[in-house]
mmCIF file of N, CA and C in Angstrom:
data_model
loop_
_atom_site.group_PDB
_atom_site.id
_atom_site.type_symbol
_atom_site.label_atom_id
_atom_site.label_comp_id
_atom_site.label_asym_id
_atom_site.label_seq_id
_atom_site.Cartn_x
_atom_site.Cartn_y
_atom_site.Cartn_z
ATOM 1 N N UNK A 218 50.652 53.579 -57.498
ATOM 2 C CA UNK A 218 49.216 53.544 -57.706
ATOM 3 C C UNK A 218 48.554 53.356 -56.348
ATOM 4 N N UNK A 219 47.939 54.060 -55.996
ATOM 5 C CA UNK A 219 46.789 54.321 -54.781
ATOM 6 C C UNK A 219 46.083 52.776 -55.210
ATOM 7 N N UNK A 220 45.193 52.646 -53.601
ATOM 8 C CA UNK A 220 44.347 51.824 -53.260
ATOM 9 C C UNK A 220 42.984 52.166 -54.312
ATOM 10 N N UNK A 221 42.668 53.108 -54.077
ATOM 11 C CA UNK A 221 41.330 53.484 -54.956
ATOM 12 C C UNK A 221 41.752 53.265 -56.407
ATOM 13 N N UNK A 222 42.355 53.771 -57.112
ATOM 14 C CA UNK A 222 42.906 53.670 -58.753
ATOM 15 C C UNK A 222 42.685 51.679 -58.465
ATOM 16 N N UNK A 223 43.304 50.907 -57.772
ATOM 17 C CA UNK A 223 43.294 49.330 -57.598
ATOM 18 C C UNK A 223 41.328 49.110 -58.021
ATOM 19 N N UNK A 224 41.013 49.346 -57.207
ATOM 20 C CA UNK A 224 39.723 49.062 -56.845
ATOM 21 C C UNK A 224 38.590 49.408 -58.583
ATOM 22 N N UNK A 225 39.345 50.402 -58.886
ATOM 23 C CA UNK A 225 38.432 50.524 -60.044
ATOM 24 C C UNK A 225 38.976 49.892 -61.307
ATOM 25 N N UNK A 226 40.306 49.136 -61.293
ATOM 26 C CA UNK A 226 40.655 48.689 -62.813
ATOM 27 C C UNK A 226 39.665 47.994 -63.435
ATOM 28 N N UNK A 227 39.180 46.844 -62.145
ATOM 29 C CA UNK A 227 38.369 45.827 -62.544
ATOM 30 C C UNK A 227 36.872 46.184 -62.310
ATOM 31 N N UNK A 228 35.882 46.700 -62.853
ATOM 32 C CA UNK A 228 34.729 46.896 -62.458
ATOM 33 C C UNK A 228 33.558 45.393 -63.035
ATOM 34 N N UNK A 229 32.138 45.989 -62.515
ATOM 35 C CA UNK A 229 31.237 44.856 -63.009
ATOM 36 C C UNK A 229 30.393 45.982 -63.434
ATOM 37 N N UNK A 230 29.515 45.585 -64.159
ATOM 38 C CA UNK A 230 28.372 46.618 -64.399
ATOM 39 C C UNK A 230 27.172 46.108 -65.483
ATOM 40 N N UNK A 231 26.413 47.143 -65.611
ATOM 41 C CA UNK A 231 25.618 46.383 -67.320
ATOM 42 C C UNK A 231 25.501 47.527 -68.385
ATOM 43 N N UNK A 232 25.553 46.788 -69.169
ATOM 44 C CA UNK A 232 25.007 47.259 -70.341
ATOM 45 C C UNK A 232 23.872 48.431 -70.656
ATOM 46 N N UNK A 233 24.188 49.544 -70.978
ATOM 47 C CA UNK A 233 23.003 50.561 -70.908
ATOM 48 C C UNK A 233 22.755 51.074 -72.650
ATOM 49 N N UNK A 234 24.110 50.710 -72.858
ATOM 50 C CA UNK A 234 23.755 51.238 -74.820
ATOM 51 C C UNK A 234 24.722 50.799 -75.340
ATOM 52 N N UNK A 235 24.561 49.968 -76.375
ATOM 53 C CA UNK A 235 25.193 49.703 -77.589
ATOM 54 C C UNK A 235 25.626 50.736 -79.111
ATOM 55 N N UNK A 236 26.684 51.127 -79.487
ATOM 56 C CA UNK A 236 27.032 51.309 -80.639
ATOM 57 C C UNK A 236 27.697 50.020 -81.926
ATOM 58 N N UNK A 237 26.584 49.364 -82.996
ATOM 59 C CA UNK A 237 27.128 48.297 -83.483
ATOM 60 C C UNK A 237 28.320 48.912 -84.460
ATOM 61 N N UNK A 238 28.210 50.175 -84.918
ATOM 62 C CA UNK A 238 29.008 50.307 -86.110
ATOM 63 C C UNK A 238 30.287 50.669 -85.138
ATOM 64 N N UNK A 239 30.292 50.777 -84.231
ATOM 65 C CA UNK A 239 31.963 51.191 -83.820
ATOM 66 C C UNK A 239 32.707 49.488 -82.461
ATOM 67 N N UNK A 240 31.093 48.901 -82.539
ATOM 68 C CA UNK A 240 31.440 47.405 -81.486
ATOM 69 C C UNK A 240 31.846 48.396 -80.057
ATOM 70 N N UNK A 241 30.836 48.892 -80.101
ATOM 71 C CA UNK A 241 30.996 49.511 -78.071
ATOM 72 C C UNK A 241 30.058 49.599 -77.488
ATOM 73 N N UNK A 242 30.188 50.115 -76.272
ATOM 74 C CA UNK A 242 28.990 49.872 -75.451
ATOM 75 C C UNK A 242 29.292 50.887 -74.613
ATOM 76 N N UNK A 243 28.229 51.186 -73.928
ATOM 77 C CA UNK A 243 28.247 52.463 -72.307
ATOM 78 C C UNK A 243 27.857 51.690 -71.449
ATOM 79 N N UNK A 244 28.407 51.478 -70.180
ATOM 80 C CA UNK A 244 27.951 50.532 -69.086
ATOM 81 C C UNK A 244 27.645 51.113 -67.861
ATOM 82 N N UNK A 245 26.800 50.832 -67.443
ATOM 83 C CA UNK A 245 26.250 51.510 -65.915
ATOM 84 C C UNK A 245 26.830 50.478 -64.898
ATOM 85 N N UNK A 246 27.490 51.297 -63.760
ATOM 86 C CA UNK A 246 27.940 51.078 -62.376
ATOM 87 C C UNK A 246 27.095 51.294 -61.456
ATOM 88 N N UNK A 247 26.299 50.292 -60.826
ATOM 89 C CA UNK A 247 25.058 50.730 -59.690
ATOM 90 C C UNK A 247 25.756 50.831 -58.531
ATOM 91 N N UNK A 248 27.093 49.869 -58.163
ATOM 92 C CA UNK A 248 27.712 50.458 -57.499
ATOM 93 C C UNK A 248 28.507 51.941 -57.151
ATOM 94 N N UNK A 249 28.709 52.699 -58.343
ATOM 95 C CA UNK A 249 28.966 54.029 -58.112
ATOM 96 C C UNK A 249 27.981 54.689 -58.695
ATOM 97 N N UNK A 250 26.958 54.582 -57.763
ATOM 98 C CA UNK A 250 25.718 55.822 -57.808
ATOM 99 C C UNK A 250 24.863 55.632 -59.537
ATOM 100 N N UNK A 251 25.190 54.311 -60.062
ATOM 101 C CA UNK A 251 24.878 54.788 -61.726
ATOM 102 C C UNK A 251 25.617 55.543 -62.789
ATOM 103 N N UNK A 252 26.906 55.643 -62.347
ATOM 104 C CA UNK A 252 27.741 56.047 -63.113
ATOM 105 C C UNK A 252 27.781 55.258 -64.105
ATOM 106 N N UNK A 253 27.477 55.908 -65.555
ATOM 107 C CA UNK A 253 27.735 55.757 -67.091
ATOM 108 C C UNK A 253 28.935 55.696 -67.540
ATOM 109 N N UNK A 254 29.892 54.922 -68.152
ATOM 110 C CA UNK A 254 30.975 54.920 -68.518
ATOM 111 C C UNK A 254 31.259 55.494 -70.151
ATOM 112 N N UNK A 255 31.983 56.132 -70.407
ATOM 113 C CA UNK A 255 31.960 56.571 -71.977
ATOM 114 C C UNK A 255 31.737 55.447 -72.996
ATOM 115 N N UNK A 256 31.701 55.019 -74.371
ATOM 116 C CA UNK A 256 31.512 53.897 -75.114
ATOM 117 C C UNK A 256 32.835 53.185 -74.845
ATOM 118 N N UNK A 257 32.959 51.815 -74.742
ATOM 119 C CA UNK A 257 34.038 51.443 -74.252
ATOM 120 C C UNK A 257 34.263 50.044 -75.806
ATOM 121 N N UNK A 258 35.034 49.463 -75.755
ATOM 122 C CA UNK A 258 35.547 48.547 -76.889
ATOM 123 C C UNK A 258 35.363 47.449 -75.952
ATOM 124 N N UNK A 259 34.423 46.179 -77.226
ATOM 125 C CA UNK A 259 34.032 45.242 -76.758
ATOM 126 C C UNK A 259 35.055 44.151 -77.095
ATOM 127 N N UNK A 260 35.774 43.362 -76.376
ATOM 128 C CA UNK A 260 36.667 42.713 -76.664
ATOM 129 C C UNK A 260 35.899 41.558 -77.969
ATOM 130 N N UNK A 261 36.776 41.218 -78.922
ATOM 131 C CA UNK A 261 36.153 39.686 -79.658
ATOM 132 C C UNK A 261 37.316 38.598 -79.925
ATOM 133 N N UNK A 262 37.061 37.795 -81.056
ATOM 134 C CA UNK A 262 37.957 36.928 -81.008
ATOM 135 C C UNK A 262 38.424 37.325 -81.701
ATOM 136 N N UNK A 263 38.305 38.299 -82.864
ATOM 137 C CA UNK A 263 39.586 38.498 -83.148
ATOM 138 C C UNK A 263 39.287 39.532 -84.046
ATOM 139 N N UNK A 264 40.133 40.882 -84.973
ATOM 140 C CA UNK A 264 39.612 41.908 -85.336
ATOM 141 C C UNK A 264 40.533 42.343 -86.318
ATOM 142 N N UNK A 265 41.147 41.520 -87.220
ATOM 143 C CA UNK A 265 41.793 41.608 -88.567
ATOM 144 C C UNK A 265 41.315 41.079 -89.555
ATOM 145 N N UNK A 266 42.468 39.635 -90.072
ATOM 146 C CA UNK A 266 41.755 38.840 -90.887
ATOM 147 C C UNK A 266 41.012 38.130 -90.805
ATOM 148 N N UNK A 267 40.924 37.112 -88.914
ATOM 149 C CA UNK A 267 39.571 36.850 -89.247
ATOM 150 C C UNK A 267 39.208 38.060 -87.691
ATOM 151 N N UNK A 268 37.711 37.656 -88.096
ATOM 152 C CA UNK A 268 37.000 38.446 -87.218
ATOM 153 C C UNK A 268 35.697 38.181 -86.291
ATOM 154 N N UNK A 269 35.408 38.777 -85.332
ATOM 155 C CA UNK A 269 34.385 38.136 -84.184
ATOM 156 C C UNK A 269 33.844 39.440 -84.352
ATOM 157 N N UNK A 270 32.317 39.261 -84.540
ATOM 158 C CA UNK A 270 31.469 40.486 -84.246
ATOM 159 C C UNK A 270 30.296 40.060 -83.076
ATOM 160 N N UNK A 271 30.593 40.656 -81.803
ATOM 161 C CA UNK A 271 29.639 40.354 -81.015
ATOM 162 C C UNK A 271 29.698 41.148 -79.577
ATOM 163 N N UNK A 272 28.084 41.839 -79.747
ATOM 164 C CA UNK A 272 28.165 42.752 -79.078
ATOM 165 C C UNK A 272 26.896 42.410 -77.760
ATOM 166 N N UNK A 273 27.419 43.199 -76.449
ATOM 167 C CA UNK A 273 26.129 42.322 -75.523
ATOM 168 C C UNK A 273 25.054 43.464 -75.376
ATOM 169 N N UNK A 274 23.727 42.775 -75.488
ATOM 170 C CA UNK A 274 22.891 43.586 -75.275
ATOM 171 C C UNK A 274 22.355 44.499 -73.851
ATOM 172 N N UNK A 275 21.475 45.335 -74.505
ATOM 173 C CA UNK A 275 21.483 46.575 -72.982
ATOM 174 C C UNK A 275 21.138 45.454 -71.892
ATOM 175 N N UNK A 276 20.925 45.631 -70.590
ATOM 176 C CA UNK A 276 21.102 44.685 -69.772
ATOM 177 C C UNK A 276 21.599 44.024 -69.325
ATOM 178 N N UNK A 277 22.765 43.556 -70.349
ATOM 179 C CA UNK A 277 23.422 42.093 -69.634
ATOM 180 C C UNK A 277 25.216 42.737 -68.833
ATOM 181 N N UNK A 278 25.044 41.714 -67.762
ATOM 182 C CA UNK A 278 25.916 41.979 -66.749
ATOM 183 C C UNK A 278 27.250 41.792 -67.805
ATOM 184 N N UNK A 279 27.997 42.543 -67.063
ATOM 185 C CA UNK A 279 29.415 42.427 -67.834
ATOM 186 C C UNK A 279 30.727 42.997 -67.233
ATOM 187 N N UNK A 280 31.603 41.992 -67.320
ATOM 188 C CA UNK A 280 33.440 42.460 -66.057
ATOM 189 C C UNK A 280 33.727 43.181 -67.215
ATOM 190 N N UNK A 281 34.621 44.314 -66.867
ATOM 191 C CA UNK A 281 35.265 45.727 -67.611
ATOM 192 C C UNK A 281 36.376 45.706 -66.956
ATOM 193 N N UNK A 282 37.782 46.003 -67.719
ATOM 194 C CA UNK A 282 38.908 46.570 -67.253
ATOM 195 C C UNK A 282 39.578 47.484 -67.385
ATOM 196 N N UNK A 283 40.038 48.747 -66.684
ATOM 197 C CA UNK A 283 39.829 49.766 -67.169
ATOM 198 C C UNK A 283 41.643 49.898 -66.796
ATOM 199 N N UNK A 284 42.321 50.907 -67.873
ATOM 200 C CA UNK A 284 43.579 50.871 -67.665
ATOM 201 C C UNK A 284 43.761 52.330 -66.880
ATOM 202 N N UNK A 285 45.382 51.947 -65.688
ATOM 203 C CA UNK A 285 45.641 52.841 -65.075
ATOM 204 C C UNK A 285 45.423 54.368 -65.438
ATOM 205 N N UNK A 286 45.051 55.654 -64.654
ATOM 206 C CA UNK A 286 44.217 56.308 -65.089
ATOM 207 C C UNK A 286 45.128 57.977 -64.492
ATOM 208 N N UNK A 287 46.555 57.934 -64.683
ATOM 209 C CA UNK A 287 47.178 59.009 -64.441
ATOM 210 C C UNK A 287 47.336 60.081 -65.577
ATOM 211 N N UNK A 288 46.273 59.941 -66.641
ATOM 212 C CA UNK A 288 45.832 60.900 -67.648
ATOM 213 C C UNK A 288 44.572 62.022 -67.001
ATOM 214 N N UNK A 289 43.571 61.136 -66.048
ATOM 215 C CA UNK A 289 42.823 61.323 -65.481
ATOM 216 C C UNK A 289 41.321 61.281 -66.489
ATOM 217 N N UNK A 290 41.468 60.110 -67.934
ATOM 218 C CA UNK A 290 40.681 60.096 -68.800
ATOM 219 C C UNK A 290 39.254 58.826 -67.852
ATOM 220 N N UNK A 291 39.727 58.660 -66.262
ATOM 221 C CA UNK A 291 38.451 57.481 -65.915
ATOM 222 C C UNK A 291 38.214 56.399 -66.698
ATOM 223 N N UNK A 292 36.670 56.624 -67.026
ATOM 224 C CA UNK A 292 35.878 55.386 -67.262
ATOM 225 C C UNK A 292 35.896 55.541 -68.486
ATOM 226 N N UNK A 293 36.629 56.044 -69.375
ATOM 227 C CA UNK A 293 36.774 56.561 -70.867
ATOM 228 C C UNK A 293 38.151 55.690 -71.544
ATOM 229 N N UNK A 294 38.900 54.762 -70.788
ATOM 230 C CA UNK A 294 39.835 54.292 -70.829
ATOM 231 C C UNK A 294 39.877 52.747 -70.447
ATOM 232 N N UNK A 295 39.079 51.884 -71.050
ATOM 233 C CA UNK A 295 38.839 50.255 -70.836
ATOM 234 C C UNK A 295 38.282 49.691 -71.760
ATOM 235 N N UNK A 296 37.860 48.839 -71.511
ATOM 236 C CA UNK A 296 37.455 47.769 -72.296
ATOM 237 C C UNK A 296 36.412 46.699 -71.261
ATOM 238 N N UNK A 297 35.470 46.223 -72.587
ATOM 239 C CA UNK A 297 34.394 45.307 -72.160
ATOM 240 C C UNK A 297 35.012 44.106 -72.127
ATOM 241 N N UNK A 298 35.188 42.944 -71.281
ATOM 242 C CA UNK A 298 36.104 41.820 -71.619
ATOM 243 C C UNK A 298 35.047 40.967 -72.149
ATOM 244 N N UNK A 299 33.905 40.858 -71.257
ATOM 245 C CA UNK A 299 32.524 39.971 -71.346
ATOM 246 C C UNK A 299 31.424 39.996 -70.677
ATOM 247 N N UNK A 300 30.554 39.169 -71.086
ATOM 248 C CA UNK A 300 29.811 38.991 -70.223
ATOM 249 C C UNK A 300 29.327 37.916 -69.268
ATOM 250 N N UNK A 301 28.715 37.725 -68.243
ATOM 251 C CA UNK A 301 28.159 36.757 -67.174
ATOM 252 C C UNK A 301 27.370 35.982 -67.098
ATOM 253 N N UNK A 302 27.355 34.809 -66.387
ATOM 254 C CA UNK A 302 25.731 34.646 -65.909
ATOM 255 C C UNK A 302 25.216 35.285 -64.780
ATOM 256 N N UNK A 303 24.371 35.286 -63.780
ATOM 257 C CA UNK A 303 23.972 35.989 -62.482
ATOM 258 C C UNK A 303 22.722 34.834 -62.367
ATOM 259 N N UNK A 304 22.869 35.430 -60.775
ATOM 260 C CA UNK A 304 21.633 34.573 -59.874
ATOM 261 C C UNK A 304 20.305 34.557 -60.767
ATOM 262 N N UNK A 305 19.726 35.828 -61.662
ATOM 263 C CA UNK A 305 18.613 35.994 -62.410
ATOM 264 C C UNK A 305 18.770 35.474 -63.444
ATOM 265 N N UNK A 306 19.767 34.847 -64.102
ATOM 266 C CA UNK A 306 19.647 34.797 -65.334
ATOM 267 C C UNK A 306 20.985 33.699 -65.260
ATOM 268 N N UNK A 307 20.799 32.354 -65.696
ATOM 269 C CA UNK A 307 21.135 31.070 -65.547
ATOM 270 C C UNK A 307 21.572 30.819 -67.260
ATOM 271 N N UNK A 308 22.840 29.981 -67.829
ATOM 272 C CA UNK A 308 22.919 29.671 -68.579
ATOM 273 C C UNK A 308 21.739 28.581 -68.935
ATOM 274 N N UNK A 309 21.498 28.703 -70.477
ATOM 275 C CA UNK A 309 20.614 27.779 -70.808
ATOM 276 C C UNK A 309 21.200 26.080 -71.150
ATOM 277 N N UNK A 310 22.157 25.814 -71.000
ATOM 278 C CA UNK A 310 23.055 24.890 -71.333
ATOM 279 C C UNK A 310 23.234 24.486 -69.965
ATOM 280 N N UNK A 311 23.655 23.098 -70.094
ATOM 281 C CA UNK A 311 23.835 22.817 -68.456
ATOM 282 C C UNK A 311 25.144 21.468 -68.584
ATOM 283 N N UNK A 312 25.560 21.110 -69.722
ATOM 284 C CA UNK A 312 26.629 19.907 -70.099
ATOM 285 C C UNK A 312 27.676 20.911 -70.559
ATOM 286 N N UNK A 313 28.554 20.535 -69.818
ATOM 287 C CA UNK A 313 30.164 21.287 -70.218
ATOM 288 C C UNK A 313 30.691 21.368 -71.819
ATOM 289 N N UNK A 314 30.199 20.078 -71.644
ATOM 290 C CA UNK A 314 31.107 19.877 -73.139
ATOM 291 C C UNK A 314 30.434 20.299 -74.451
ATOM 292 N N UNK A 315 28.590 20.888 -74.001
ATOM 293 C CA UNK A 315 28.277 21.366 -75.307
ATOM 294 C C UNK A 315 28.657 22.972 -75.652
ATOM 295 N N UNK A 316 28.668 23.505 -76.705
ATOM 296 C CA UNK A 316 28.675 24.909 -77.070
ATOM 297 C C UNK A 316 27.727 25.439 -78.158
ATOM 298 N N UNK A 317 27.120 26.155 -77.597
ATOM 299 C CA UNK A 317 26.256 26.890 -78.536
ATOM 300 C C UNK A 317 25.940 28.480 -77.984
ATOM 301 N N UNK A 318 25.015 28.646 -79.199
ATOM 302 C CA UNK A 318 24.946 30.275 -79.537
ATOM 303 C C UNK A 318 23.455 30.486 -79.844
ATOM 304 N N UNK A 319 22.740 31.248 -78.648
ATOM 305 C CA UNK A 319 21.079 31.348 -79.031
ATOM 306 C C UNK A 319 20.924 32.630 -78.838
ATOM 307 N N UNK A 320 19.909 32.765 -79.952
ATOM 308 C CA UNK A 320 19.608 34.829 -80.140
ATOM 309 C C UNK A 320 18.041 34.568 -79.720
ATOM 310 N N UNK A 321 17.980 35.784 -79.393
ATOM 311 C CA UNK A 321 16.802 36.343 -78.953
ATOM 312 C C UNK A 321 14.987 35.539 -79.633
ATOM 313 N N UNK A 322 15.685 35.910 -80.789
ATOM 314 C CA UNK A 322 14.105 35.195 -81.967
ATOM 315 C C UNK A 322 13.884 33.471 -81.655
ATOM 316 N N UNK A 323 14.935 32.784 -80.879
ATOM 317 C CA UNK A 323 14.920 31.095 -80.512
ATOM 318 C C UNK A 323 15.755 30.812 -81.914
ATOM 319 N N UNK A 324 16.499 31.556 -82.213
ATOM 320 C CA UNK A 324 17.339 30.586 -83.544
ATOM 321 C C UNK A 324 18.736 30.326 -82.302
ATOM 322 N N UNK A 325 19.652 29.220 -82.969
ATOM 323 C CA UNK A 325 20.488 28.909 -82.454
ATOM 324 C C UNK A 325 21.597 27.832 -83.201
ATOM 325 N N UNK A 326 22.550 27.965 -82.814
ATOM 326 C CA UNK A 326 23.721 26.663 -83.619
ATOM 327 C C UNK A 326 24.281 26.358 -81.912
ATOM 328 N N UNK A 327 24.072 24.946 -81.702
ATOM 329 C CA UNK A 327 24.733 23.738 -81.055
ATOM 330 C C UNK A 327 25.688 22.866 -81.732
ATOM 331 N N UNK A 328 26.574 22.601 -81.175
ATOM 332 C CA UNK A 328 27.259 21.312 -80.983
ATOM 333 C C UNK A 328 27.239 20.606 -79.458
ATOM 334 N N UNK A 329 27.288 19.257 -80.248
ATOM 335 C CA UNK A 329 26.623 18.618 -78.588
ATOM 336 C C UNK A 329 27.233 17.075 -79.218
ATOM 337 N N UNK A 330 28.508 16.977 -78.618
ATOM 338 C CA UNK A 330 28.992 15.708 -78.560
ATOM 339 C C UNK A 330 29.288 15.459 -80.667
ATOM 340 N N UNK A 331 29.367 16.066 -80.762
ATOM 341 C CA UNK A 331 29.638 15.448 -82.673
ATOM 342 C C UNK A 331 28.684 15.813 -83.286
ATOM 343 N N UNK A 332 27.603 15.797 -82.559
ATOM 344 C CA UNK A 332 26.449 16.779 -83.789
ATOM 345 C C UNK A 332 26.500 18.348 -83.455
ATOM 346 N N UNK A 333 26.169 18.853 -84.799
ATOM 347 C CA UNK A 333 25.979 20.127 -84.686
ATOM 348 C C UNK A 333 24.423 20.366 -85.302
ATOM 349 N N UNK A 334 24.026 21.380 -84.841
ATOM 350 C CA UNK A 334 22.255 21.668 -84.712
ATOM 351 C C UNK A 334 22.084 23.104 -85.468
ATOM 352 N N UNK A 335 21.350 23.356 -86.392
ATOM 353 C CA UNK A 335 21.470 24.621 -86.818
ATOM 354 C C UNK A 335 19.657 24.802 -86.403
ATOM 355 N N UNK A 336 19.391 25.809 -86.047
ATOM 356 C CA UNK A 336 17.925 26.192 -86.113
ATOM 357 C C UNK A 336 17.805 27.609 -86.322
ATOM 358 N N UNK A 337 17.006 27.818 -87.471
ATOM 359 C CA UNK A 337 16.580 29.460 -87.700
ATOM 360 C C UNK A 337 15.496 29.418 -87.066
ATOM 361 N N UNK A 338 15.147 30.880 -86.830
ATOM 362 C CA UNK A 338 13.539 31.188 -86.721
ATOM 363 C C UNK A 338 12.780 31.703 -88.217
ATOM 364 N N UNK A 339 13.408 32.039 -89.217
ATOM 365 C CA UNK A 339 13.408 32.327 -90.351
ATOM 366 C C UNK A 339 13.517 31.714 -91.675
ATOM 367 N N UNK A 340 15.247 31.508 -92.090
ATOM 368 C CA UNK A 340 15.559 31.214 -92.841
ATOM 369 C C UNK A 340 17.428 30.965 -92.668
ATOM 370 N N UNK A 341 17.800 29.964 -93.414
ATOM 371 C CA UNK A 341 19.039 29.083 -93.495
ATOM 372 C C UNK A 341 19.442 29.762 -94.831
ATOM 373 N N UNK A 342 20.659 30.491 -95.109
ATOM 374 C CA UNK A 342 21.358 31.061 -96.166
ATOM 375 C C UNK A 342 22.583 30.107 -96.368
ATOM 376 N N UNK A 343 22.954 29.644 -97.275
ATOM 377 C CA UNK A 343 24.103 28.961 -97.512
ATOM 378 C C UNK A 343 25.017 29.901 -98.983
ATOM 379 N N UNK A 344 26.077 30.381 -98.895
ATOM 380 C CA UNK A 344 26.906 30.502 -100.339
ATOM 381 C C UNK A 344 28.083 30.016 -100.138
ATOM 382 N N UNK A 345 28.183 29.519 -101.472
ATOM 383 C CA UNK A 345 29.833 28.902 -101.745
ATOM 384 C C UNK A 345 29.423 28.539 -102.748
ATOM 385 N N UNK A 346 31.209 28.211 -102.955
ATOM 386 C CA UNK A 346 31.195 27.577 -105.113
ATOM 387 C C UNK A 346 30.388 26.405 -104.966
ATOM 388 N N UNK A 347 30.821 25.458 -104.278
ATOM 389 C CA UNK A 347 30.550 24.554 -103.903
ATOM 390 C C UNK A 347 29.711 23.919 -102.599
ATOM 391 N N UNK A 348 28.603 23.210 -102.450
ATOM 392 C CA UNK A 348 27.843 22.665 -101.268
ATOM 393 C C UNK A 348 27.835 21.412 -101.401
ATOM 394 N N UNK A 349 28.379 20.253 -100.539
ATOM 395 C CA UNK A 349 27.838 19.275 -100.934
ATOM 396 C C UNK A 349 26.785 18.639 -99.076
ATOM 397 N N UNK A 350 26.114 18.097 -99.499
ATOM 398 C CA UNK A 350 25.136 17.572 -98.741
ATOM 399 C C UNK A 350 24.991 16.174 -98.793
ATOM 400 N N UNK A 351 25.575 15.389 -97.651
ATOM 401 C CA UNK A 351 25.395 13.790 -97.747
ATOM 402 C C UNK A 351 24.904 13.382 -96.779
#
């Protein structure tokens, strides 16, 4: 494997379009001139029995790894691993030990030390046989 084939396994780039029904994305390289990458597979936690659906929106920075390329299929051959923070755009969390998940509308689920925080901007859906509330 050549020096150049090295250089491109690992790229950075962003987000230019989302497909939700197939979980992919097309990512732009500003480092190579704006090169568009074909829809690529967004890695999750997991994609059998259980499953992670989560896809990053247009914009957001994101590391890609693209597998050796002696088919000569390029940027048509990787995967999205994730996404970043950057100098513009700062996690909103700033304590290690909390984890949470905030969408666009200000809804969000925290945990923060033993509590967990649910906030809609909407509405709270609950099903099961059973709920109990104490």
């Amino acid at each position: 494997m050549d020096t150049n084939q090295l250089k491109n396994l690992v790229r950075v780039g962003i987000v230019s379009s989302v497909n939700g029904a197939a979980c992919r994305a097309r990512v732009i390289f500003p480092d190579k001139d704006n090169l568009v990458s074909e829809e690529l597979p967004v890695i999750q936690i997991g994609a059998n029995g259980t499953e992670g659906y989560y896809l990053p929106e247009v914009g957001t920075s994101v590391l890609c790894l693209f597998l050796p390329n002696p088919s000569g299929k390029g940027m048509a051959s990787g995967f999205i691993l994730g996404a970043y923070y950057t100098k513009s755009k700062s996690p909103s969390e700033t304590d290690e030990s909390v984890r949470s998940v905030k969408f666009p509308d200000g809804s969000f689920v925290k945990y923060d030390h033993g509590t967990i925080t649910i906030n809609a901007a909407s509405k709270i859906i609950l099903k099961a046989p059973v709920i109990n509330i104490n």
